[in-house]
Amino acid sequence: LLMQAVKNLMADFHDYTGGDIKVDLIPFSTTALAGSAFTVTTDAGFNAAINFIDNMSNAGGYTNYESALQAAIGYLQSGAPIAGADTYTYFVSDGEPNRYVTSSSSSVSGSESVSMGQIQGTDGTNEIAILKSLSTEVIGVGIDISAKIANINLIDSDGVALNVTNPADLSAAL
């Protein structure tokens, strides 16, 4: 359902006629997986994005917010986004954080509290603050994680993430 919802969002972006929209898709589980950027307002970019989504695997397993945030920050700092454009970052997860990145760039298990502390600067780098500073807005979306939505609230720019309790409603939420 997540993959279909993201494909629906890409189709909405593809239909936009007011300029270019470039997206960087970063799947994550135990670590951030190889992502890719696409200008989805072009036919070639849209088709490549859909192909990327269709070929993503359902990684399952652990949930590493920090690795995903670091990958997003890397992209936003790379100079690859469209210069002068608004930047909206969607952070979508169906799990609670239970992994984080060590100073040696290894992904290790950690409690929810330790993992959240890592992205709030316990290790000296506050990925949440950096992501917010690089984004016009960060939109947090939890998929049926009512009891743990507070974690994604911290990432969301407004402090109020969406919690989609029926994954079939995810397309409308995005």
CSV table of C-alpha atoms in Angstrom, one decimal:
chain,number,residue,atom,x,y,z
A,1,LEU,CA,0.0,0.0,0.0
A,2,LEU,CA,2.9,2.4,0.7
A,3,MET,CA,4.4,1.8,-2.7
A,4,GLN,CA,1.0,2.4,-4.4
A,5,ALA,CA,0.5,5.6,-2.4
A,6,VAL,CA,3.9,6.9,-3.4
A,7,LYS,CA,3.2,6.0,-7.0
A,8,ASN,CA,-0.1,8.0,-6.7
A,9,LEU,CA,1.8,10.9,-5.3
A,10,MET,CA,4.3,10.8,-8.2
A,11,ALA,CA,1.4,10.8,-10.6
A,12,ASP,CA,0.0,13.9,-9.0
A,13,PHE,CA,3.4,15.6,-9.2
A,14,HIS,CA,3.8,14.4,-12.9
A,15,ASP,CA,0.5,16.3,-13.7
A,16,TYR,CA,1.8,19.6,-12.3
A,17,THR,CA,2.4,22.1,-15.0
A,18,GLY,CA,3.8,25.1,-13.1
A,19,GLY,CA,7.5,24.0,-13.3
A,20,ASP,CA,9.7,21.1,-12.4
A,21,ILE,CA,9.3,18.8,-9.4
A,22,LYS,CA,12.3,16.7,-8.4
A,23,VAL,CA,12.0,14.0,-5.8
A,24,ASP,CA,14.6,11.9,-4.1
A,25,LEU,CA,13.2,8.5,-2.9
A,26,ILE,CA,15.1,7.0,0.0
A,27,PRO,CA,13.7,3.6,1.2
A,28,PHE,CA,14.9,2.5,4.7
A,29,SER,CA,14.7,-0.3,7.2
A,30,THR,CA,17.8,-1.4,9.1
A,31,THR,CA,19.7,1.2,7.2
A,32,ALA,CA,18.8,3.7,4.4
A,33,LEU,CA,18.9,1.8,1.1
A,34,ALA,CA,20.1,3.1,-2.2
A,35,GLY,CA,17.9,6.0,-3.2
A,36,SER,CA,17.5,7.9,-6.4
A,37,ALA,CA,16.4,11.3,-7.6
A,38,PHE,CA,13.9,11.9,-10.4
A,39,THR,CA,12.4,15.0,-12.1
A,40,VAL,CA,8.9,13.6,-12.1
A,41,THR,CA,7.4,16.4,-14.2
A,42,THR,CA,9.1,14.9,-17.2
A,43,ASP,CA,7.8,11.6,-18.8
A,44,ALA,CA,11.2,10.0,-18.5
A,45,GLY,CA,11.7,11.0,-14.9
A,46,PHE,CA,8.2,9.9,-13.9
A,47,ASN,CA,8.6,6.5,-15.6
A,48,ALA,CA,12.0,6.0,-14.0
A,49,ALA,CA,10.5,6.9,-10.6
A,50,ILE,CA,7.6,4.4,-11.0
A,51,ASN,CA,10.1,1.8,-12.1
A,52,PHE,CA,12.3,2.5,-9.0
A,53,ILE,CA,9.2,2.1,-6.8
A,54,ASP,CA,8.1,-1.1,-8.5
A,55,ASN,CA,11.5,-2.6,-7.9
A,56,MET,CA,11.8,-1.7,-4.3
A,57,SER,CA,11.8,-4.7,-2.0
A,58,ASN,CA,9.8,-4.9,1.2
A,59,ALA,CA,12.8,-4.9,3.5
A,60,GLY,CA,11.0,-5.5,6.7
A,61,GLY,CA,13.0,-6.0,9.9
A,62,TYR,CA,14.4,-3.1,11.9
A,63,THR,CA,13.6,0.7,11.6
A,64,ASN,CA,16.5,3.1,11.5
A,65,TYR,CA,15.2,6.7,11.4
A,66,GLU,CA,18.7,8.1,11.7
A,67,SER,CA,20.1,6.4,8.6
A,68,ALA,CA,17.1,7.7,6.6
A,69,LEU,CA,17.5,11.2,7.9
A,70,GLN,CA,21.2,11.2,7.2
A,71,ALA,CA,20.5,10.1,3.6
A,72,ALA,CA,17.9,12.9,3.1
A,73,ILE,CA,20.3,15.5,4.6
A,74,GLY,CA,23.0,14.3,2.3
A,75,TYR,CA,20.8,14.7,-0.7
A,76,LEU,CA,19.6,18.2,0.4
A,77,GLN,CA,23.1,19.4,1.0
A,78,SER,CA,24.4,17.9,-2.3
A,79,GLY,CA,23.3,20.7,-4.6
A,80,ALA,CA,21.1,18.3,-6.5
A,81,PRO,CA,17.7,19.8,-5.5
A,82,ILE,CA,16.3,22.5,-7.8
A,83,ALA,CA,18.0,25.8,-6.9
A,84,GLY,CA,15.6,28.3,-5.3
A,85,ALA,CA,12.7,25.8,-5.1
A,86,ASP,CA,10.7,25.0,-2.0
A,87,THR,CA,11.7,21.7,-0.4
A,88,TYR,CA,9.2,19.5,1.1
A,89,THR,CA,10.4,16.4,2.9
A,90,TYR,CA,8.0,13.5,3.6
A,91,PHE,CA,9.1,11.2,6.4
A,92,VAL,CA,6.9,8.1,6.3
A,93,SER,CA,7.3,5.1,8.6
A,94,ASP,CA,5.3,2.2,9.9
A,95,GLY,CA,7.6,1.3,12.7
A,96,GLU,CA,9.2,2.7,15.8
A,97,PRO,CA,13.0,3.4,15.7
A,98,ASN,CA,15.0,0.5,17.0
A,99,ARG,CA,18.4,1.1,15.2
A,100,TYR,CA,20.8,4.0,14.9
A,101,VAL,CA,24.1,4.9,13.3
A,102,THR,CA,27.3,4.8,15.3
A,103,SER,CA,30.2,7.2,14.9
A,104,SER,CA,31.9,4.6,12.7
A,105,SER,CA,28.8,4.5,10.5
A,106,SER,CA,27.6,1.1,11.6
A,107,SER,CA,23.9,0.4,12.2
A,108,VAL,CA,23.3,-1.0,15.7
A,109,SER,CA,20.3,-2.0,17.7
A,110,GLY,CA,19.0,0.4,20.3
A,111,SER,CA,16.0,1.0,22.3
A,112,GLU,CA,13.4,3.4,21.0
A,113,SER,CA,14.6,6.0,23.6
A,114,VAL,CA,18.3,5.6,22.6
A,115,SER,CA,17.5,5.6,18.9
A,116,MET,CA,15.4,8.8,19.2
A,117,GLY,CA,18.1,10.4,21.3
A,118,GLN,CA,20.6,9.8,18.5
A,119,ILE,CA,18.5,11.8,16.0
A,120,GLN,CA,18.0,14.6,18.5
A,121,GLY,CA,21.7,15.1,19.0
A,122,THR,CA,22.9,12.8,21.8
A,123,ASP,CA,25.8,11.8,19.5
A,124,GLY,CA,26.5,15.5,18.7
A,125,THR,CA,24.5,15.6,15.5
A,126,ASN,CA,20.8,16.7,15.6
A,127,GLU,CA,19.5,15.3,12.3
A,128,ILE,CA,16.0,16.5,13.0
A,129,ALA,CA,17.2,20.1,13.4
A,130,ILE,CA,19.4,19.9,10.3
A,131,LEU,CA,16.6,18.4,8.2
A,132,LYS,CA,14.2,21.0,9.3
A,133,SER,CA,16.7,23.8,8.4
A,134,LEU,CA,17.2,22.4,4.9
A,135,SER,CA,13.4,21.9,4.2
A,136,THR,CA,10.6,24.4,3.6
A,137,GLU,CA,8.5,21.8,5.6
A,138,VAL,CA,9.0,18.3,6.9
A,139,ILE,CA,5.8,16.3,6.8
A,140,GLY,CA,5.8,13.3,9.1
A,141,VAL,CA,3.5,10.4,8.3
A,142,GLY,CA,3.0,7.3,10.5
A,143,ILE,CA,1.3,4.2,9.2
A,144,ASP,CA,-0.8,2.7,12.1
A,145,ILE,CA,1.6,3.7,14.8
A,146,SER,CA,-0.8,5.5,17.1
A,147,ALA,CA,1.0,4.8,20.3
A,148,LYS,CA,4.4,5.9,18.8
A,149,ILE,CA,3.3,8.8,16.6
A,150,ALA,CA,5.1,11.1,19.2
A,151,ASN,CA,8.4,10.0,17.6
A,152,ILE,CA,7.4,11.2,14.1
A,153,ASN,CA,5.8,14.4,15.7
A,154,LEU,CA,9.3,15.4,16.6
A,155,ILE,CA,10.4,15.1,13.0
A,156,ASP,CA,7.4,16.9,11.6
A,157,SER,CA,7.9,20.7,11.1
A,158,ASP,CA,4.6,21.5,12.9
A,159,GLY,CA,5.0,18.9,15.6
A,160,VAL,CA,1.8,17.2,14.5
A,161,ALA,CA,2.5,14.2,12.2
A,162,LEU,CA,-0.3,12.4,10.4
A,163,ASN,CA,-1.1,9.0,11.7
A,164,VAL,CA,-2.8,6.9,9.0
A,165,THR,CA,-4.6,4.1,10.9
A,166,ASN,CA,-5.9,2.5,7.7
A,167,PRO,CA,-3.0,2.1,5.3
A,168,ALA,CA,-5.5,2.2,2.4
A,169,ASP,CA,-6.0,5.9,3.2
A,170,LEU,CA,-2.4,6.7,2.7
A,171,SER,CA,-2.8,8.0,-0.8
A,172,ALA,CA,-5.3,10.6,0.5
A,173,ALA,CA,-3.0,11.5,3.4
A,174,LEU,CA,0.0,12.1,1.1
